[in-house]
XYZ file of C-alpha atoms in Angstrom:
322
model
C 40.495 -16.563 27.314
C 39.946 -12.817 27.410
C 40.459 -12.277 23.687
C 37.999 -14.902 22.476
C 35.522 -13.709 25.096
C 35.976 -10.162 23.837
C 35.447 -11.368 20.268
C 32.304 -13.226 21.280
C 31.037 -10.184 23.138
C 31.677 -8.044 20.066
C 29.815 -10.521 17.889
C 26.874 -10.570 20.278
C 26.920 -6.784 20.367
C 26.716 -6.657 16.579
C 23.927 -9.231 16.621
C 22.144 -7.309 19.351
C 22.094 -4.222 17.168
C 20.164 -6.109 14.496
C 16.901 -4.439 15.361
C 14.171 -4.977 12.757
C 12.422 -1.991 11.215
C 9.976 -0.515 13.696
C 6.337 -1.285 13.187
C 5.834 2.400 13.886
C 7.147 3.019 10.361
C 4.347 0.902 8.900
C 6.787 -1.419 7.123
C 5.746 -4.694 8.728
C 2.889 -7.133 8.205
C -0.097 -6.847 10.531
C -3.635 -8.106 11.052
C -6.737 -5.900 11.049
C -8.462 -6.617 14.369
C -11.603 -4.493 14.111
C -14.629 -6.847 13.838
C -16.462 -4.156 11.842
C -13.942 -4.431 9.010
C -14.982 -7.587 7.194
C -14.496 -6.490 3.556
C -11.339 -4.387 3.483
C -11.253 -3.424 -0.182
C -8.795 -0.535 -0.207
C -5.650 0.472 1.647
C -3.661 3.702 1.891
C -0.674 4.622 4.052
C -1.314 7.748 6.086
C 0.742 10.839 5.282
C 0.199 12.485 8.649
C 0.289 9.568 11.069
C 3.276 7.174 10.817
C 2.361 3.509 10.888
C -1.360 4.145 10.279
C -3.284 2.771 7.297
C -6.690 3.880 6.044
C -9.166 1.274 4.882
C -12.904 0.800 4.295
C -15.419 -1.932 3.708
C -16.622 -2.910 0.265
C -20.164 -2.259 1.456
C -20.948 -0.741 4.826
C -23.830 0.675 6.830
C -22.522 4.184 6.257
C -19.832 6.268 4.579
C -17.055 5.147 6.907
C -13.276 5.137 6.770
C -11.125 3.394 9.357
C -7.638 4.366 10.545
C -5.786 1.205 11.580
C -2.574 1.308 13.617
C -0.230 -1.273 12.058
C 1.565 -1.775 15.399
C -1.534 -3.270 17.004
C -3.990 -3.856 14.165
C -6.561 -1.853 16.107
C -8.718 0.929 14.718
C -7.668 4.257 16.233
C -10.223 6.467 14.462
C -13.442 6.078 12.492
C -14.284 8.811 9.993
C -17.844 9.387 8.833
C -17.898 11.162 5.474
C -20.614 13.801 5.236
C -21.758 15.690 2.152
C -22.050 12.501 0.096
C -24.938 10.207 -0.736
C -25.265 6.579 0.308
C -22.218 4.697 -1.061
C -22.906 1.821 -3.477
C -19.665 -0.162 -3.776
C -16.560 1.473 -2.315
C -13.523 -0.261 -3.765
C -10.442 1.952 -3.456
C -8.716 4.626 -1.419
C -5.606 6.728 -2.077
C -3.920 9.829 -0.691
C -2.808 12.571 -3.037
C -0.947 15.853 -2.663
C -1.748 18.140 0.280
C -2.809 15.095 2.332
C -6.113 14.748 0.506
C -7.845 11.364 0.769
C -9.610 10.099 -2.367
C -12.191 7.312 -2.118
C -13.452 5.396 -5.128
C -17.111 4.363 -5.070
C -16.465 2.716 -8.418
C -17.418 -0.958 -8.123
C -20.270 -3.019 -9.460
C -21.068 -5.602 -6.799
C -24.635 -6.214 -7.927
C -24.004 -6.506 -11.656
C -25.805 -3.217 -12.286
C -24.578 -1.147 -15.198
C -24.174 2.269 -13.603
C -24.135 5.201 -16.008
C -21.877 7.007 -13.516
C -19.796 6.315 -10.435
C -18.439 8.574 -7.688
C -15.127 9.702 -6.273
C -15.018 11.382 -2.854
C -12.272 13.691 -1.580
C -11.618 14.837 1.984
C -8.655 16.131 3.979
C -6.784 13.629 6.095
C -7.612 14.528 9.706
C -4.818 16.000 11.801
C -6.085 14.196 14.887
C -6.914 10.515 15.086
C -10.288 10.457 16.756
C -13.803 9.449 15.764
C -15.259 12.366 13.835
C -17.356 13.485 10.884
C -15.464 15.042 7.968
C -17.132 16.787 5.060
C -16.165 15.319 1.676
C -16.505 16.592 -1.880
C -18.362 14.240 -4.215
C -17.429 14.005 -7.901
C -19.526 12.383 -10.629
C -17.431 10.195 -12.960
C -18.250 8.675 -16.348
C -16.096 6.653 -18.753
C -15.729 7.909 -22.308
C -16.363 4.417 -23.703
C -19.299 3.377 -21.555
C -19.946 1.905 -18.090
C -17.541 -0.583 -16.603
C -16.560 -2.217 -13.327
C -13.452 -0.967 -11.545
C -11.693 -1.529 -8.237
C -8.513 0.528 -8.674
C -8.118 4.244 -8.074
C -4.759 6.028 -7.898
C -3.812 9.679 -7.459
C -0.475 10.892 -8.751
C 1.505 12.210 -5.757
C 2.950 15.141 -7.721
C 0.179 16.292 -10.063
C -2.883 15.195 -8.072
C -4.448 13.740 -11.221
C -6.832 10.838 -10.601
C -6.699 7.584 -12.588
C -8.887 4.471 -12.607
C -8.207 0.950 -13.893
C -11.170 -1.152 -14.983
C -11.451 -4.774 -13.905
C -11.518 -7.281 -16.757
C -10.296 -10.878 -16.750
C -8.462 -10.430 -20.046
C -6.871 -7.188 -18.840
C -8.169 -3.661 -18.527
C -7.091 -0.116 -19.218
C -5.697 2.837 -17.348
C -8.233 5.677 -17.472
C -7.125 9.264 -17.028
C -9.343 11.856 -15.402
C -9.352 15.613 -16.000
C -6.389 17.607 -14.708
C -8.706 18.836 -11.946
C -11.949 17.163 -10.978
C -15.060 19.325 -11.098
C -17.576 19.033 -8.252
C -20.327 20.629 -10.325
C -20.126 18.760 -13.639
C -19.451 15.275 -14.953
C -15.820 14.174 -15.024
C -15.046 12.056 -18.087
C -12.243 9.484 -17.776
C -10.560 8.323 -20.979
C -8.460 5.177 -21.641
C -4.763 5.902 -22.155
C -2.935 2.541 -21.908
C -3.662 -1.187 -21.555
C -3.019 -2.906 -18.231
C -2.200 -6.597 -18.591
C -3.995 -7.786 -15.463
C -7.372 -8.516 -13.917
C -6.853 -5.597 -11.560
C -8.254 -5.458 -8.019
C -6.147 -2.498 -6.817
C -3.232 -0.270 -7.734
C -0.882 2.241 -6.135
C 1.662 4.903 -7.027
C 5.068 4.877 -5.389
C 5.557 7.968 -3.178
C 7.815 9.583 -5.794
C 5.275 8.963 -8.551
C 7.768 7.042 -10.703
C 6.154 3.594 -10.399
C 2.645 2.243 -10.790
C 1.984 -1.101 -9.115
C -1.124 -3.131 -10.001
C -2.351 -6.267 -8.255
C -4.903 -8.938 -8.994
C -6.136 -11.992 -7.131
C -3.236 -14.169 -8.252
C -0.396 -11.832 -9.188
C 0.741 -8.330 -9.921
C 2.717 -6.119 -12.281
C 4.665 -2.919 -11.938
C 5.164 -0.226 -14.529
C 7.477 2.713 -14.976
C 5.166 5.728 -15.005
C 6.955 7.759 -17.716
C 4.594 10.685 -17.391
C 1.596 8.430 -18.018
C 3.090 6.475 -20.916
C 3.383 3.410 -18.740
C 6.058 0.809 -19.487
C 5.761 -2.687 -18.068
C 8.837 -3.582 -16.013
C 8.171 -6.801 -14.166
C 6.031 -8.971 -11.944
C 5.266 -8.405 -8.290
C 5.697 -10.982 -5.560
C 2.045 -11.002 -4.503
C 1.297 -13.217 -1.474
C -1.419 -15.858 -1.690
C -4.539 -14.463 -0.030
C -8.091 -15.744 0.176
C -9.432 -12.666 -1.635
C -6.613 -10.264 -2.446
C -8.351 -6.917 -2.830
C -6.067 -4.085 -1.748
C -2.539 -2.725 -2.022
C -0.547 0.375 -1.144
C 3.051 1.451 -0.829
C 4.326 2.058 2.684
C 4.848 5.737 3.417
C 8.598 5.514 2.739
C 8.157 3.486 -0.459
C 10.226 0.516 0.683
C 7.328 -1.948 0.931
C 4.176 -2.903 -0.874
C 1.412 -3.740 1.581
C -1.118 -6.331 0.366
C -4.541 -6.643 1.988
C -7.418 -9.077 1.751
C -11.093 -9.218 2.598
C -12.441 -11.196 5.545
C -12.603 -10.878 9.310
C -9.203 -10.326 10.959
C -7.653 -10.083 7.524
C -3.881 -9.970 7.175
C -1.933 -7.159 5.537
C 1.349 -8.562 4.248
C 4.473 -6.509 3.591
C 6.694 -7.314 0.610
C 9.733 -5.471 -0.727
C 8.768 -2.903 -3.339
C 10.539 -3.174 -6.719
C 13.650 -1.003 -6.761
C 12.794 0.297 -3.315
C 15.218 2.670 -1.617
C 17.078 1.172 1.310
C 15.771 2.412 4.663
C 18.318 4.403 6.710
C 20.257 2.345 9.226
C 19.931 3.128 12.907
C 23.719 3.556 13.191
C 24.070 5.393 9.879
C 25.509 2.439 7.963
C 23.981 0.947 4.833
C 21.579 -1.934 5.174
C 20.652 -4.662 2.748
C 17.278 -5.016 1.081
C 16.044 -6.146 -2.321
C 13.003 -5.822 -4.466
C 12.097 -9.488 -4.590
C 12.563 -11.047 -1.204
C 16.216 -10.111 -0.654
C 17.736 -10.255 2.780
C 16.609 -7.508 5.105
C 18.839 -5.412 7.314
C 18.303 -7.597 10.363
C 19.398 -10.715 8.493
C 22.437 -8.914 7.145
C 23.545 -7.800 10.595
C 22.991 -11.241 12.060
C 25.068 -12.696 9.234
C 27.792 -10.179 10.023
C 27.729 -11.093 13.693
C 28.089 -14.765 12.820
C 31.028 -13.958 10.564
C 32.730 -12.049 13.382
C 32.215 -14.954 15.765
C 33.575 -17.472 13.261
C 36.597 -15.301 12.552
C 37.365 -14.920 16.261
C 37.040 -18.662 16.797
C 39.340 -19.355 13.852
C 42.005 -16.947 15.129
C 41.818 -18.395 18.628
C 42.050 -21.963 17.327
C 45.006 -21.120 15.083
C 46.884 -19.611 17.997
C 46.328 -22.728 20.091
C 47.656 -24.904 17.290
C 50.722 -22.716 16.917
C 51.423 -22.983 20.628
C 51.123 -26.755 20.446
C 53.538 -26.847 17.533
């Protein structure tokens, strides 16, 4: 009985090592618990604080950003932006090079045709604590007239800012100047169609992919230096009002957020995502569209070991009987 017991122990040991990815990495679904966050309209994975996501309300009583710890869903810091006017309709947030946070006050909640909108930029705080941070405010206009938008992205390599307008029949990717000017008007020009009623978008950490979501679906594009090429659909979860999206810090997941109190942020495999490193140095499974994760793969392996041990033990018993 020692050998089958040893086999079973080995199988259980393999199964016991099937530890899911740590929530500290920010790769797992979570729920935003802060009762102040009722209209989470943008989402960005922190560069400086693993497992933390920045978000904001669509409309708020002030120029606030919230740092939410994905392990608990609790807010661990509230940032008050200073140096900006009263926000109108804050719809998007992204983090660019040098850990700079960009906030898009680019929406049109009240059906007003604004002749300009605003983008704010501020450094991501090194410490997670309630504090005021001075931001730079940029005036933005579209070359082809006012429009509603909810998507702002910043290329992680070049730092160039892009917007996507929100139209039911599909919008356009708008490119800003190579460097935004805080003293003049920054004109954004359309460069490529986007085949979606876009509510948010995000660059992959390497800048090679652009993901765009809507209320009922999503698309991803190869970036190609800005000459975007449509590659496929995203597995967007059903949400009451799907407003936000970001890549996890390591690029393995797309995190989808929604408005509402205690709103859920759901993690889905990113298209063509790199496999996260295994705890024991071995390769782990993981696909772009709901493939088996590393924990499932290890559990499957443990089951296979157990079955093999049982088969060998049973065969030996039969041979003895013969």
